[in-house]
Amino acid sequence: PKDPAVIFAASGWSGRLKVTRDGGLTWSDIGNLPGGLKGEIAIDPGHPDLMLAGTQDAVWRSTDAGKAWTRAAGPEGAAVGFHFDQTSPADRRVCFAATAEGVWRSDDGGASWTGKSAGLPWRGLRSFAGASNARTNLCALYAAIPSKEEGGKLAGGIYRSLDRGERWEPAMGEGINLDIQAADQWAMGKIAEYHKVLAA
């Protein structure tokens, strides 16, 4: 985020992590990640040496811009998203890792992790995003989980936490599709599902 010439990329589903330092003209292997990455590489915008990456069943952490990686003790399952809380100090960055199995928070730059899924009615997370602003001291987290019909109403969908993962609550307010009946024969499913969530 501080050097536009540096780009990281996963080299295929089972390939090595690659880096370019010349805007994509040349690429080389970097780091000691075992196996291929699973869809997510995250760099702390305020402290770019801190990175998180997900493999099929684990979260990995680097504190030296991707040169060396260690497996995070705590998060398990396929990673779906990460967030670095920019309201926290760079030397004790609060980080979030979400996998299909739940959400974890680290209060020490990824050295240790604690589960933070209270309030999510079930797992199977599909997507995760966070937004934080040091000026306003606000950190908002969002997660998308599978939808279900319960008692004639839609349950699941989009959840949010405004207290850094301590509690999760539904974010299925007015204007979002809550259908539990297929709109027509071309519908992709009987009930409304939400697969991706992003935060600015």
C-alpha positions as a Markdown table, in Angstrom:
| # | Residue | x | y | z |
|---|---|---|---|---|
| 1 | Pro | 0.0 | 0.0 | 0.0 |
| 2 | Lys | 3.0 | 2.4 | 0.3 |
| 3 | Asp | 4.9 | 1.3 | -2.8 |
| 4 | Pro | 2.9 | 1.1 | -6.0 |
| 5 | Ala | 5.6 | -1.0 | -7.7 |
| 6 | Val | 5.3 | -3.9 | -5.2 |
| 7 | Ile | 2.6 | -6.5 | -5.9 |
| 8 | Phe | 2.0 | -9.9 | -4.4 |
| 9 | Ala | 0.1 | -12.7 | -6.2 |
| 10 | Ala | -0.8 | -16.3 | -5.6 |
| 11 | Ser | 0.7 | -18.4 | -8.4 |
| 12 | Gly | -2.3 | -20.6 | -9.1 |
| 13 | Trp | -4.2 | -22.7 | -6.5 |
| 14 | Ser | -1.2 | -24.8 | -5.6 |
| 15 | Gly | 1.6 | -22.5 | -6.6 |
| 16 | Arg | 4.0 | -20.4 | -4.6 |
| 17 | Leu | 3.5 | -16.8 | -3.4 |
| 18 | Lys | 5.1 | -14.4 | -5.9 |
| 19 | Val | 6.2 | -10.8 | -5.6 |
| 20 | Thr | 7.2 | -8.1 | -8.1 |
| 21 | Arg | 9.1 | -5.0 | -7.2 |
| 22 | Asp | 8.9 | -3.4 | -10.6 |
| 23 | Gly | 5.2 | -3.1 | -11.2 |
| 24 | Gly | 4.8 | -6.5 | -12.8 |
| 25 | Leu | 7.7 | -6.6 | -15.3 |
| 26 | Thr | 9.4 | -9.4 | -13.4 |
| 27 | Trp | 8.2 | -11.8 | -10.7 |
| 28 | Ser | 10.0 | -14.1 | -8.2 |
| 29 | Asp | 9.0 | -16.6 | -5.5 |
| 30 | Ile | 8.9 | -15.3 | -1.9 |
| 31 | Gly | 8.5 | -16.8 | 1.5 |
| 32 | Asn | 8.1 | -20.3 | 2.9 |
| 33 | Leu | 4.3 | -20.8 | 2.7 |
| 34 | Pro | 3.5 | -24.5 | 2.3 |
| 35 | Gly | 1.2 | -25.3 | -0.5 |
| 36 | Gly | -1.0 | -22.9 | -2.4 |
| 37 | Leu | -2.9 | -19.9 | -1.1 |
| 38 | Lys | -6.7 | -19.9 | -0.7 |
| 39 | Gly | -7.9 | -16.7 | -2.2 |
| 40 | Glu | -6.7 | -14.1 | 0.4 |
| 41 | Ile | -3.5 | -12.2 | 0.9 |
| 42 | Ala | -3.7 | -9.1 | 3.2 |
| 43 | Ile | -1.2 | -6.3 | 3.9 |
| 44 | Asp | -1.6 | -3.9 | 6.8 |
| 45 | Pro | -2.0 | -0.5 | 5.1 |
| 46 | Gly | -0.4 | 1.3 | 8.1 |
| 47 | His | 2.4 | -1.2 | 8.6 |
| 48 | Pro | 3.1 | -3.1 | 5.4 |
| 49 | Asp | 5.7 | -5.5 | 6.9 |
| 50 | Leu | 2.7 | -7.2 | 8.6 |
| 51 | Met | 0.9 | -9.6 | 6.3 |
| 52 | Leu | -1.7 | -12.4 | 6.6 |
| 53 | Ala | -2.4 | -15.2 | 4.1 |
| 54 | Gly | -4.8 | -18.1 | 4.0 |
| 55 | Thr | -4.2 | -21.7 | 2.9 |
| 56 | Gln | -6.9 | -24.4 | 2.6 |
| 57 | Asp | -7.0 | -25.0 | 6.3 |
| 58 | Ala | -4.9 | -22.4 | 8.1 |
| 59 | Val | -3.9 | -18.7 | 8.5 |
| 60 | Trp | -0.3 | -17.6 | 8.1 |
| 61 | Arg | 1.5 | -14.5 | 9.4 |
| 62 | Ser | 4.5 | -12.6 | 8.2 |
| 63 | Thr | 6.2 | -9.7 | 10.0 |
| 64 | Asp | 8.9 | -9.1 | 7.4 |
| 65 | Ala | 6.9 | -8.3 | 4.2 |
| 66 | Gly | 6.4 | -11.9 | 3.2 |
| 67 | Lys | 9.9 | -13.3 | 3.5 |
| 68 | Ala | 9.1 | -15.7 | 6.4 |
| 69 | Trp | 5.7 | -17.1 | 7.4 |
| 70 | Thr | 4.5 | -18.8 | 10.6 |
| 71 | Arg | 1.2 | -20.6 | 11.1 |
| 72 | Ala | -1.2 | -18.6 | 13.3 |
| 73 | Ala | -2.3 | -20.6 | 16.4 |
| 74 | Gly | -6.1 | -20.3 | 16.6 |
| 75 | Pro | -7.7 | -19.7 | 13.3 |
| 76 | Glu | -8.6 | -22.9 | 11.4 |
| 77 | Gly | -10.4 | -23.6 | 8.2 |
| 78 | Ala | -10.3 | -22.0 | 4.8 |
| 79 | Ala | -9.7 | -18.3 | 5.1 |
| 80 | Val | -12.4 | -16.0 | 3.7 |
| 81 | Gly | -11.0 | -12.5 | 4.8 |
| 82 | Phe | -8.8 | -10.4 | 7.0 |
| 83 | His | -8.8 | -6.9 | 8.5 |
| 84 | Phe | -6.1 | -4.8 | 10.2 |
| 85 | Asp | -7.8 | -2.4 | 12.6 |
| 86 | Gln | -6.3 | 1.0 | 11.8 |
| 87 | Thr | -7.5 | 2.4 | 15.1 |
| 88 | Ser | -4.9 | 0.3 | 16.9 |
| 89 | Pro | -1.2 | 1.2 | 17.2 |
| 90 | Ala | 1.0 | -0.2 | 14.5 |
| 91 | Asp | 3.3 | -2.0 | 17.1 |
| 92 | Arg | 0.3 | -3.7 | 18.7 |
| 93 | Arg | -2.0 | -4.0 | 15.7 |
| 94 | Val | -5.4 | -5.6 | 16.2 |
| 95 | Cys | -6.0 | -8.1 | 13.4 |
| 96 | Phe | -9.0 | -10.1 | 12.4 |
| 97 | Ala | -9.0 | -13.4 | 10.5 |
| 98 | Ala | -12.2 | -15.0 | 9.3 |
| 99 | Thr | -12.4 | -18.6 | 8.0 |
| 100 | Ala | -15.3 | -20.8 | 7.1 |
| 101 | Glu | -15.2 | -21.9 | 10.8 |
| 102 | Gly | -15.5 | -18.5 | 12.5 |
| 103 | Val | -13.8 | -15.2 | 13.3 |
| 104 | Trp | -10.7 | -14.7 | 15.4 |
| 105 | Arg | -9.0 | -11.5 | 16.8 |
| 106 | Ser | -5.4 | -10.9 | 17.7 |
| 107 | Asp | -4.6 | -7.9 | 19.9 |
| 108 | Asp | -0.8 | -8.3 | 19.4 |
| 109 | Gly | -0.2 | -8.1 | 15.6 |
| 110 | Gly | -1.1 | -11.8 | 15.0 |
| 111 | Ala | 1.1 | -13.4 | 17.6 |
| 112 | Ser | -1.9 | -14.9 | 19.5 |
| 113 | Trp | -5.6 | -15.3 | 18.6 |
| 114 | Thr | -9.0 | -15.6 | 20.3 |
| 115 | Gly | -12.3 | -16.7 | 18.8 |
| 116 | Lys | -14.8 | -13.9 | 18.3 |
| 117 | Ser | -17.9 | -15.5 | 16.8 |
| 118 | Ala | -20.4 | -14.9 | 19.6 |
| 119 | Gly | -23.7 | -14.0 | 18.1 |
| 120 | Leu | -23.2 | -15.7 | 14.8 |
| 121 | Pro | -26.0 | -18.3 | 14.8 |
| 122 | Trp | -23.9 | -20.8 | 12.7 |
| 123 | Arg | -20.7 | -21.0 | 10.8 |
| 124 | Gly | -19.9 | -21.7 | 7.1 |
| 125 | Leu | -18.8 | -18.1 | 6.7 |
| 126 | Arg | -18.7 | -17.1 | 3.0 |
| 127 | Ser | -17.2 | -13.7 | 3.2 |
| 128 | Phe | -15.7 | -11.2 | 5.7 |
| 129 | Ala | -14.8 | -7.5 | 5.5 |
| 130 | Gly | -13.7 | -4.8 | 7.9 |
| 131 | Ala | -13.5 | -1.0 | 7.9 |
| 132 | Ser | -11.6 | 1.1 | 10.4 |
| 133 | Asn | -10.7 | 4.8 | 10.7 |
| 134 | Ala | -8.2 | 6.0 | 13.2 |
| 135 | Arg | -9.6 | 9.6 | 13.0 |
| 136 | Thr | -13.1 | 8.5 | 14.2 |
| 137 | Asn | -11.9 | 5.5 | 16.2 |
| 138 | Leu | -14.5 | 3.3 | 14.5 |
| 139 | Cys | -14.0 | -0.3 | 13.5 |
| 140 | Ala | -16.9 | -2.2 | 11.8 |
| 141 | Leu | -16.8 | -5.8 | 10.8 |
| 142 | Tyr | -19.1 | -7.7 | 8.4 |
| 143 | Ala | -19.7 | -11.3 | 7.7 |
| 144 | Ala | -21.8 | -13.2 | 5.3 |
| 145 | Ile | -23.2 | -16.6 | 6.4 |
| 146 | Pro | -25.6 | -19.1 | 4.7 |
| 147 | Ser | -29.3 | -18.2 | 4.8 |
| 148 | Lys | -31.9 | -20.5 | 6.2 |
| 149 | Glu | -35.7 | -20.4 | 6.6 |
| 150 | Glu | -36.7 | -20.4 | 10.3 |
| 151 | Gly | -40.3 | -20.0 | 11.3 |
| 152 | Gly | -41.4 | -18.6 | 8.0 |
| 153 | Lys | -38.6 | -15.9 | 8.0 |
| 154 | Leu | -35.1 | -15.6 | 6.5 |
| 155 | Ala | -32.3 | -16.2 | 9.0 |
| 156 | Gly | -28.6 | -15.7 | 8.4 |
| 157 | Gly | -27.3 | -13.5 | 5.6 |
| 158 | Ile | -25.2 | -10.4 | 6.6 |
| 159 | Tyr | -24.0 | -9.9 | 10.2 |
| 160 | Arg | -22.0 | -7.0 | 11.7 |
| 161 | Ser | -20.0 | -6.3 | 14.8 |
| 162 | Leu | -19.3 | -2.7 | 16.0 |
| 163 | Asp | -17.3 | -3.8 | 19.1 |
| 164 | Arg | -14.3 | -5.6 | 17.4 |
| 165 | Gly | -16.0 | -9.0 | 17.3 |
| 166 | Glu | -17.3 | -9.2 | 20.9 |
| 167 | Arg | -20.9 | -9.4 | 19.6 |
| 168 | Trp | -22.4 | -10.0 | 16.2 |
| 169 | Glu | -25.9 | -8.9 | 15.2 |
| 170 | Pro | -28.0 | -9.3 | 12.0 |
| 171 | Ala | -27.5 | -6.5 | 9.4 |
| 172 | Met | -30.5 | -7.5 | 7.3 |
| 173 | Gly | -32.4 | -4.1 | 7.5 |
| 174 | Glu | -35.0 | -2.6 | 5.3 |
| 175 | Gly | -34.3 | -2.8 | 1.6 |
| 176 | Ile | -32.3 | -6.0 | 1.5 |
| 177 | Asn | -33.9 | -9.1 | 0.0 |
| 178 | Leu | -35.5 | -11.4 | 2.6 |
| 179 | Asp | -37.4 | -13.7 | 0.3 |
| 180 | Ile | -37.9 | -17.3 | 1.3 |
| 181 | Gln | -39.7 | -18.1 | -2.0 |
| 182 | Ala | -38.1 | -18.4 | -5.4 |
| 183 | Ala | -39.0 | -15.4 | -7.6 |
| 184 | Asp | -39.5 | -17.6 | -10.6 |
| 185 | Gln | -38.3 | -20.9 | -12.2 |
| 186 | Trp | -34.9 | -19.2 | -13.1 |
| 187 | Ala | -34.0 | -18.3 | -9.6 |
| 188 | Met | -30.7 | -19.7 | -8.3 |
| 189 | Gly | -32.3 | -21.0 | -5.1 |
| 190 | Lys | -35.4 | -20.8 | -3.0 |
| 191 | Ile | -34.2 | -18.2 | -0.5 |
| 192 | Ala | -32.1 | -15.1 | -0.7 |
| 193 | Glu | -28.4 | -15.8 | -0.3 |
| 194 | Tyr | -25.4 | -13.5 | 0.3 |
| 195 | His | -22.0 | -14.6 | -0.9 |
| 196 | Lys | -19.8 | -11.5 | -0.8 |
| 197 | Val | -19.5 | -8.5 | 1.5 |
| 198 | Leu | -17.1 | -5.6 | 1.2 |
| 199 | Ala | -16.5 | -2.5 | 3.4 |
| 200 | Ala | -14.9 | 0.8 | 2.4 |
